Tab-separated table of C-alpha atoms and ligand atoms in Angstrom:
chain	number	residue	atom	x	y	z
A	1	MET	CA	0.029	-0.588	-0.166
A	2	PRO	CA	1.085	3.678	-0.865
A	3	LYS	CA	3.417	5.273	2.009
A	4	ILE	CA	2.068	9.026	3.157
A	5	LEU	CA	3.830	11.783	4.938
A	6	ILE	CA	1.353	14.117	6.973
A	7	VAL	CA	3.751	17.342	7.449
A	8	GLU	CA	0.882	19.445	10.244
A	9	ASP	CA	1.461	21.480	13.135
A	10	GLU	CA	-2.175	20.791	14.361
A	11	GLU	CA	-1.710	17.602	16.031
A	12	LYS	CA	-5.551	17.092	16.603
A	13	LEU	CA	-6.032	17.421	12.377
A	14	ALA	CA	-3.068	15.396	11.493
A	15	ARG	CA	-3.792	12.348	13.952
A	16	PHE	CA	-7.341	12.859	12.324
A	17	VAL	CA	-6.277	12.572	8.476
A	18	GLU	CA	-3.655	9.914	9.742
A	19	LEU	CA	-6.374	7.633	11.552
A	20	GLU	CA	-8.892	8.083	8.417
A	21	LEU	CA	-5.323	7.263	5.689
A	22	LYS	CA	-4.709	4.453	7.810
A	23	HIS	CA	-8.939	2.886	7.352
A	24	GLU	CA	-8.337	3.355	3.481
A	25	GLY	CA	-5.264	0.894	3.810
A	26	TYR	CA	-2.475	3.020	3.551
A	27	THR	CA	0.886	3.995	5.504
A	28	VAL	CA	0.746	6.966	7.272
A	29	ASP	CA	4.248	8.797	9.227
A	30	LYS	CA	3.888	12.255	10.772
A	31	ALA	CA	5.595	15.305	10.871
A	32	PHE	CA	5.035	18.427	13.137
A	33	ASP	CA	7.278	20.894	11.814
A	34	GLY	CA	8.736	21.923	8.827
A	35	ARG	CA	12.100	20.806	9.268
A	36	ASP	CA	11.756	17.010	9.901
A	37	GLY	CA	8.925	16.926	7.700
A	38	LEU	CA	11.983	17.980	5.264
A	39	GLU	CA	13.695	15.265	6.668
A	40	LYS	CA	11.249	13.073	6.084
A	41	MET	CA	10.328	13.601	2.750
A	42	GLU	CA	14.083	13.438	1.628
A	43	THR	CA	15.068	10.045	3.611
A	44	GLY	CA	11.346	8.341	3.872
A	45	GLY	CA	10.934	6.958	0.218
A	46	TYR	CA	7.005	8.582	0.135
A	47	ASP	CA	4.046	8.171	-2.384
A	48	LEU	CA	2.437	11.000	-1.525
A	49	VAL	CA	3.482	13.938	1.446
A	50	LEU	CA	0.416	16.141	2.445
A	51	LEU	CA	2.004	19.350	3.286
A	52	ASP	CA	0.476	21.996	5.212
A	53	ILE	CA	1.931	25.960	4.564
A	54	MET	CA	1.976	27.784	7.547
A	55	LEU	CA	3.904	25.683	9.426
A	56	PRO	CA	7.243	26.041	12.445
A	57	GLY	CA	10.868	26.011	11.388
A	58	LEU	CA	10.238	25.664	8.028
A	59	ASN	CA	7.499	26.821	6.150
A	60	GLY	CA	5.176	24.317	3.616
A	61	LEU	CA	6.456	26.401	0.051
A	62	GLU	CA	10.204	26.836	2.060
A	63	VAL	CA	10.360	22.516	2.518
A	64	LEU	CA	8.695	21.833	-1.124
A	65	ARG	CA	11.297	24.484	-2.310
A	66	ARG	CA	14.243	22.740	-0.483
A	67	ALA	CA	12.610	19.045	-1.164
A	68	ARG	CA	12.781	19.062	-4.788
A	69	ARG	CA	16.185	19.059	-5.068
A	70	THR	CA	16.034	15.539	-4.829
A	71	VAL	CA	12.904	13.646	-4.792
A	72	ASP	CA	9.651	14.495	-6.779
A	73	THR	CA	7.368	12.805	-4.326
A	74	PRO	CA	4.100	14.601	-5.077
A	75	VAL	CA	2.102	16.934	-2.760
A	76	ILE	CA	-0.601	17.955	-1.700
A	77	MET	CA	-0.058	21.344	0.146
A	78	LEU	CA	-2.936	22.008	2.916
A	79	THR	CA	-3.590	25.799	3.310
A	80	ALA	CA	-5.397	27.310	5.524
A	81	ARG	CA	-5.001	30.457	4.034
A	82	ASP	CA	-7.486	31.295	1.135
A	83	SER	CA	-4.748	32.857	-0.654
A	84	VAL	CA	-4.168	32.519	-4.597
A	85	MET	CA	-0.346	32.971	-3.810
A	86	ASP	CA	0.214	30.011	-2.357
A	87	LYS	CA	-1.333	28.163	-4.042
A	88	VAL	CA	0.137	29.399	-7.297
A	89	THR	CA	3.185	29.517	-5.100
A	90	GLY	CA	2.887	25.334	-4.238
A	91	LEU	CA	1.823	24.636	-7.399
A	92	ASP	CA	4.685	26.146	-9.811
A	93	MET	CA	6.728	24.840	-7.097
A	94	GLY	CA	5.988	21.202	-8.757
A	95	ALA	CA	2.917	20.807	-5.613
A	96	GLU	CA	0.420	18.874	-6.961
A	97	ASP	CA	-2.773	19.617	-5.757
A	98	TYR	CA	-4.149	21.554	-3.247
A	99	MET	CA	-6.381	21.887	-0.474
A	100	THR	CA	-8.336	25.190	1.630
A	101	LYS	CA	-8.597	23.805	5.016
A	102	PRO	CA	-11.366	22.970	6.901
A	103	PHE	CA	-11.883	20.338	3.869
A	104	GLU	CA	-13.798	17.214	3.970
A	105	ILE	CA	-12.256	14.013	4.203
A	106	GLU	CA	-13.949	12.369	1.207
A	107	GLU	CA	-12.664	15.311	-1.041
A	108	LEU	CA	-8.829	14.527	0.851
A	109	LEU	CA	-9.190	11.295	-0.179
A	110	ALA	CA	-10.078	11.333	-4.068
A	111	ARG	CA	-7.258	13.532	-4.604
A	112	ILE	CA	-4.823	11.544	-2.984
A	113	ARG	CA	-6.073	8.778	-5.179
A	114	ALA	CA	-6.209	10.857	-8.094
A	115	ALA	CA	-2.737	11.944	-7.140
A	116	LEU	CA	-1.308	8.284	-7.087
A	117	ARG	CA	-3.042	7.058	-10.031
A	118	LYS	CA	-1.111	10.117	-12.304
A	119	THR	CA	2.130	8.391	-10.675
A	120	GLU	CA	1.660	5.451	-11.566
A	121	ARG	CA	0.315	6.224	-15.174
A	122	ARG	CA	3.588	8.620	-14.945
A	123	ALA	CA	5.894	4.866	-13.962
A	124	ALA	CA	4.013	3.105	-16.701
A	125	GLU	CA	5.164	5.417	-19.222
A	126	SER	CA	8.702	5.643	-18.458
A	127	LYS	CA	11.138	3.263	-20.570
A	128	GLN	CA	11.198	-0.369	-19.004
A	129	LEU	CA	11.641	-2.678	-21.826
A	130	ALA	CA	10.912	-6.350	-21.122
A	131	CYS	CA	10.718	-10.096	-22.104
A	132	GLY	CA	10.017	-12.902	-19.591
A	133	LEU	CA	12.364	-12.042	-16.909
A	134	LEU	CA	14.946	-10.041	-18.485
A	135	ALA	CA	14.712	-6.196	-17.769
A	136	MET	CA	15.551	-2.673	-19.184
A	137	ASP	CA	15.202	0.533	-17.159
A	138	VAL	CA	16.447	2.744	-20.485
A	139	ASP	CA	16.608	5.571	-18.082
A	140	ARG	CA	18.776	4.375	-15.690
A	141	HIS	CA	20.234	2.632	-17.919
A	142	THR	CA	20.522	-0.504	-16.762
A	143	VAL	CA	19.691	-4.517	-17.444
A	144	ALA	CA	18.306	-7.134	-14.790
A	145	TYR	CA	17.928	-10.788	-15.279
A	146	ASP	CA	15.256	-11.678	-12.387
A	147	GLY	CA	16.218	-8.923	-10.520
A	148	GLN	CA	20.475	-9.923	-10.977
A	149	ALA	CA	22.524	-7.003	-13.121
A	150	VAL	CA	23.842	-7.733	-15.845
A	151	GLU	CA	26.746	-5.541	-16.958
A	152	LEU	CA	26.698	-4.281	-20.667
A	153	THR	CA	28.202	-2.096	-23.105
A	154	GLN	CA	26.904	0.605	-24.163
A	155	ARG	CA	26.523	-1.620	-27.473
A	156	GLU	CA	24.958	-4.459	-25.851
A	157	PHE	CA	22.918	-2.383	-24.650
A	158	ASP	CA	22.010	-0.506	-27.547
A	159	LEU	CA	21.541	-3.524	-29.329
A	160	LEU	CA	19.581	-5.231	-26.635
A	161	ARG	CA	17.089	-2.035	-26.766
A	162	VAL	CA	15.821	-2.109	-30.273
A	163	LEU	CA	16.098	-6.347	-29.753
A	164	LEU	CA	13.733	-5.543	-27.480
A	165	GLU	CA	11.711	-2.374	-28.148
A	166	ASN	CA	10.575	-5.077	-31.433
A	167	LYS	CA	10.141	-7.844	-29.293
A	168	GLY	CA	8.412	-11.185	-30.857
A	169	ILE	CA	9.386	-9.424	-34.817
A	170	VAL	CA	12.303	-10.967	-36.170
A	171	LEU	CA	14.856	-8.255	-37.134
A	172	SER	CA	17.333	-8.485	-40.335
A	173	ARG	CA	21.199	-7.620	-39.641
A	174	SER	CA	21.061	-4.958	-41.811
A	175	THR	CA	17.954	-3.832	-40.060
A	176	LEU	CA	20.066	-4.121	-36.380
A	177	MET	CA	22.959	-2.077	-37.957
A	178	GLU	CA	21.261	0.393	-39.415
A	179	ARG	CA	19.706	1.036	-35.871
A	180	VAL	CA	22.612	0.378	-33.385
A	181	TRP	CA	25.675	0.760	-35.308
A	182	GLY	CA	23.499	3.709	-37.271
A	183	TYR	CA	24.568	2.950	-40.845
A	184	ASP	CA	24.980	0.108	-43.289
A	185	TYR	CA	28.026	-1.960	-43.030
A	186	MET	CA	27.997	-3.130	-46.306
A	187	GLY	CA	28.120	-6.782	-46.343
A	188	GLU	CA	30.238	-6.639	-42.724
A	189	THR	CA	26.862	-7.229	-40.963
A	190	ASN	CA	28.545	-10.212	-38.742
A	191	ILE	CA	29.427	-7.368	-36.448
A	192	VAL	CA	25.512	-8.158	-35.508
A	193	ASP	CA	26.506	-11.864	-35.335
A	194	VAL	CA	29.420	-11.168	-32.692
A	195	TYR	CA	27.233	-8.822	-31.072
A	196	VAL	CA	24.695	-11.288	-30.398
A	197	ARG	CA	27.015	-14.053	-29.037
A	198	TYR	CA	28.084	-11.597	-27.107
A	199	LEU	CA	24.717	-10.576	-25.382
A	200	ARG	CA	24.208	-14.486	-25.554
A	201	GLY	CA	26.805	-15.272	-23.309
A	202	LYS	CA	25.546	-12.687	-20.877
A	203	ILE	CA	21.820	-12.922	-20.659
A	204	ASP	CA	21.005	-16.684	-22.196
A	205	ASP	CA	23.472	-18.926	-21.622
A	206	ALA	CA	24.503	-16.791	-18.091
A	207	PHE	CA	20.729	-17.525	-16.950
A	208	GLY	CA	19.779	-21.028	-19.007
A	209	VAL	CA	17.064	-19.017	-21.183
A	210	LYS	CA	16.989	-18.826	-25.201
A	211	LEU	CA	15.582	-15.585	-25.287
A	212	VAL	CA	17.969	-14.308	-27.690
A	213	GLN	CA	16.751	-16.478	-31.439
A	214	THR	CA	17.870	-16.522	-34.486
A	215	VAL	CA	15.656	-17.199	-37.141
A	216	ARG	CA	17.419	-18.749	-39.818
A	217	GLY	CA	17.761	-16.735	-43.276
A	218	VAL	CA	16.131	-14.037	-41.412
A	219	GLY	CA	17.802	-12.721	-39.175
A	220	TYR	CA	17.186	-12.053	-34.878
A	221	VAL	CA	13.848	-11.518	-32.569
A	222	ILE	CA	13.961	-11.276	-28.533
A	223	ARG	CA	10.854	-13.609	-27.292
A	224	GLU	CA	10.328	-16.417	-25.119
B	1	LIG	CA1	-0.495	24.854	10.419
C-alpha cells in the first residue's frame, strides 16, 4: 500500500487525517514541523506527502522548495489561508494539488487517489522494456535478469534495446546494423552476429534461457 507523510503542526488534524488514511489502508507517518517534514520527505521514500503551508521551523513552501532538489514525491499542499498566492506558488514549485482547510475528508481522499493514479501512470510511461524475466530500464540504463544485474557495454545495451523494443518481431542483420550502429556496413553485418553472441553469453548462457533467437536466413528476434 502507498506510504503517505503528513506534515501538519495542528496535531489534532494530523491525527484525524492519519486515522482516516490508515482506515483506507495507507501506511502513514507524521511530522509536526517543517524541518522534520523535510528530513522525512527526503529520506522516507513516500508515495505522497500532505504538506501544510503554515508550519513552525520551515514553512511548507520552503519545505517543498528544498525537497524538490532531491525528491519528486507528489505533494498536496494544505492551506488554511485562502491565499491565491500560496496556491499558485505551491503549484509552480511542483505541488500536485492543494486543499483549503477546512476540508471534507472524502474530498481529500479523492484527491489523494487521483494524485497516486497520476504517479502510477507516469511510472508506467517511463521506459521499461522486458522479455520474460529480463528487464531493461532505459532511463536508468540498467538491465537485470530476475532482479540480478546484467553488465552490458554501450553497444550491447543498444542492441538489446532495439531487440526489446521489437519483441517478437524478427529483425534482419542490416536493420539491426542500421539501428544500432547507425549505418549499413555493406556486407560486414557479421558484426551483428558477434554482438548477438556477446548478448547470449551474458543473458541466455548466464541464466540458462533462450531469449535471443536466430531465425535462419532472416535475422534475430527476442522472445520467450
Ligand atoms: Ca499549520
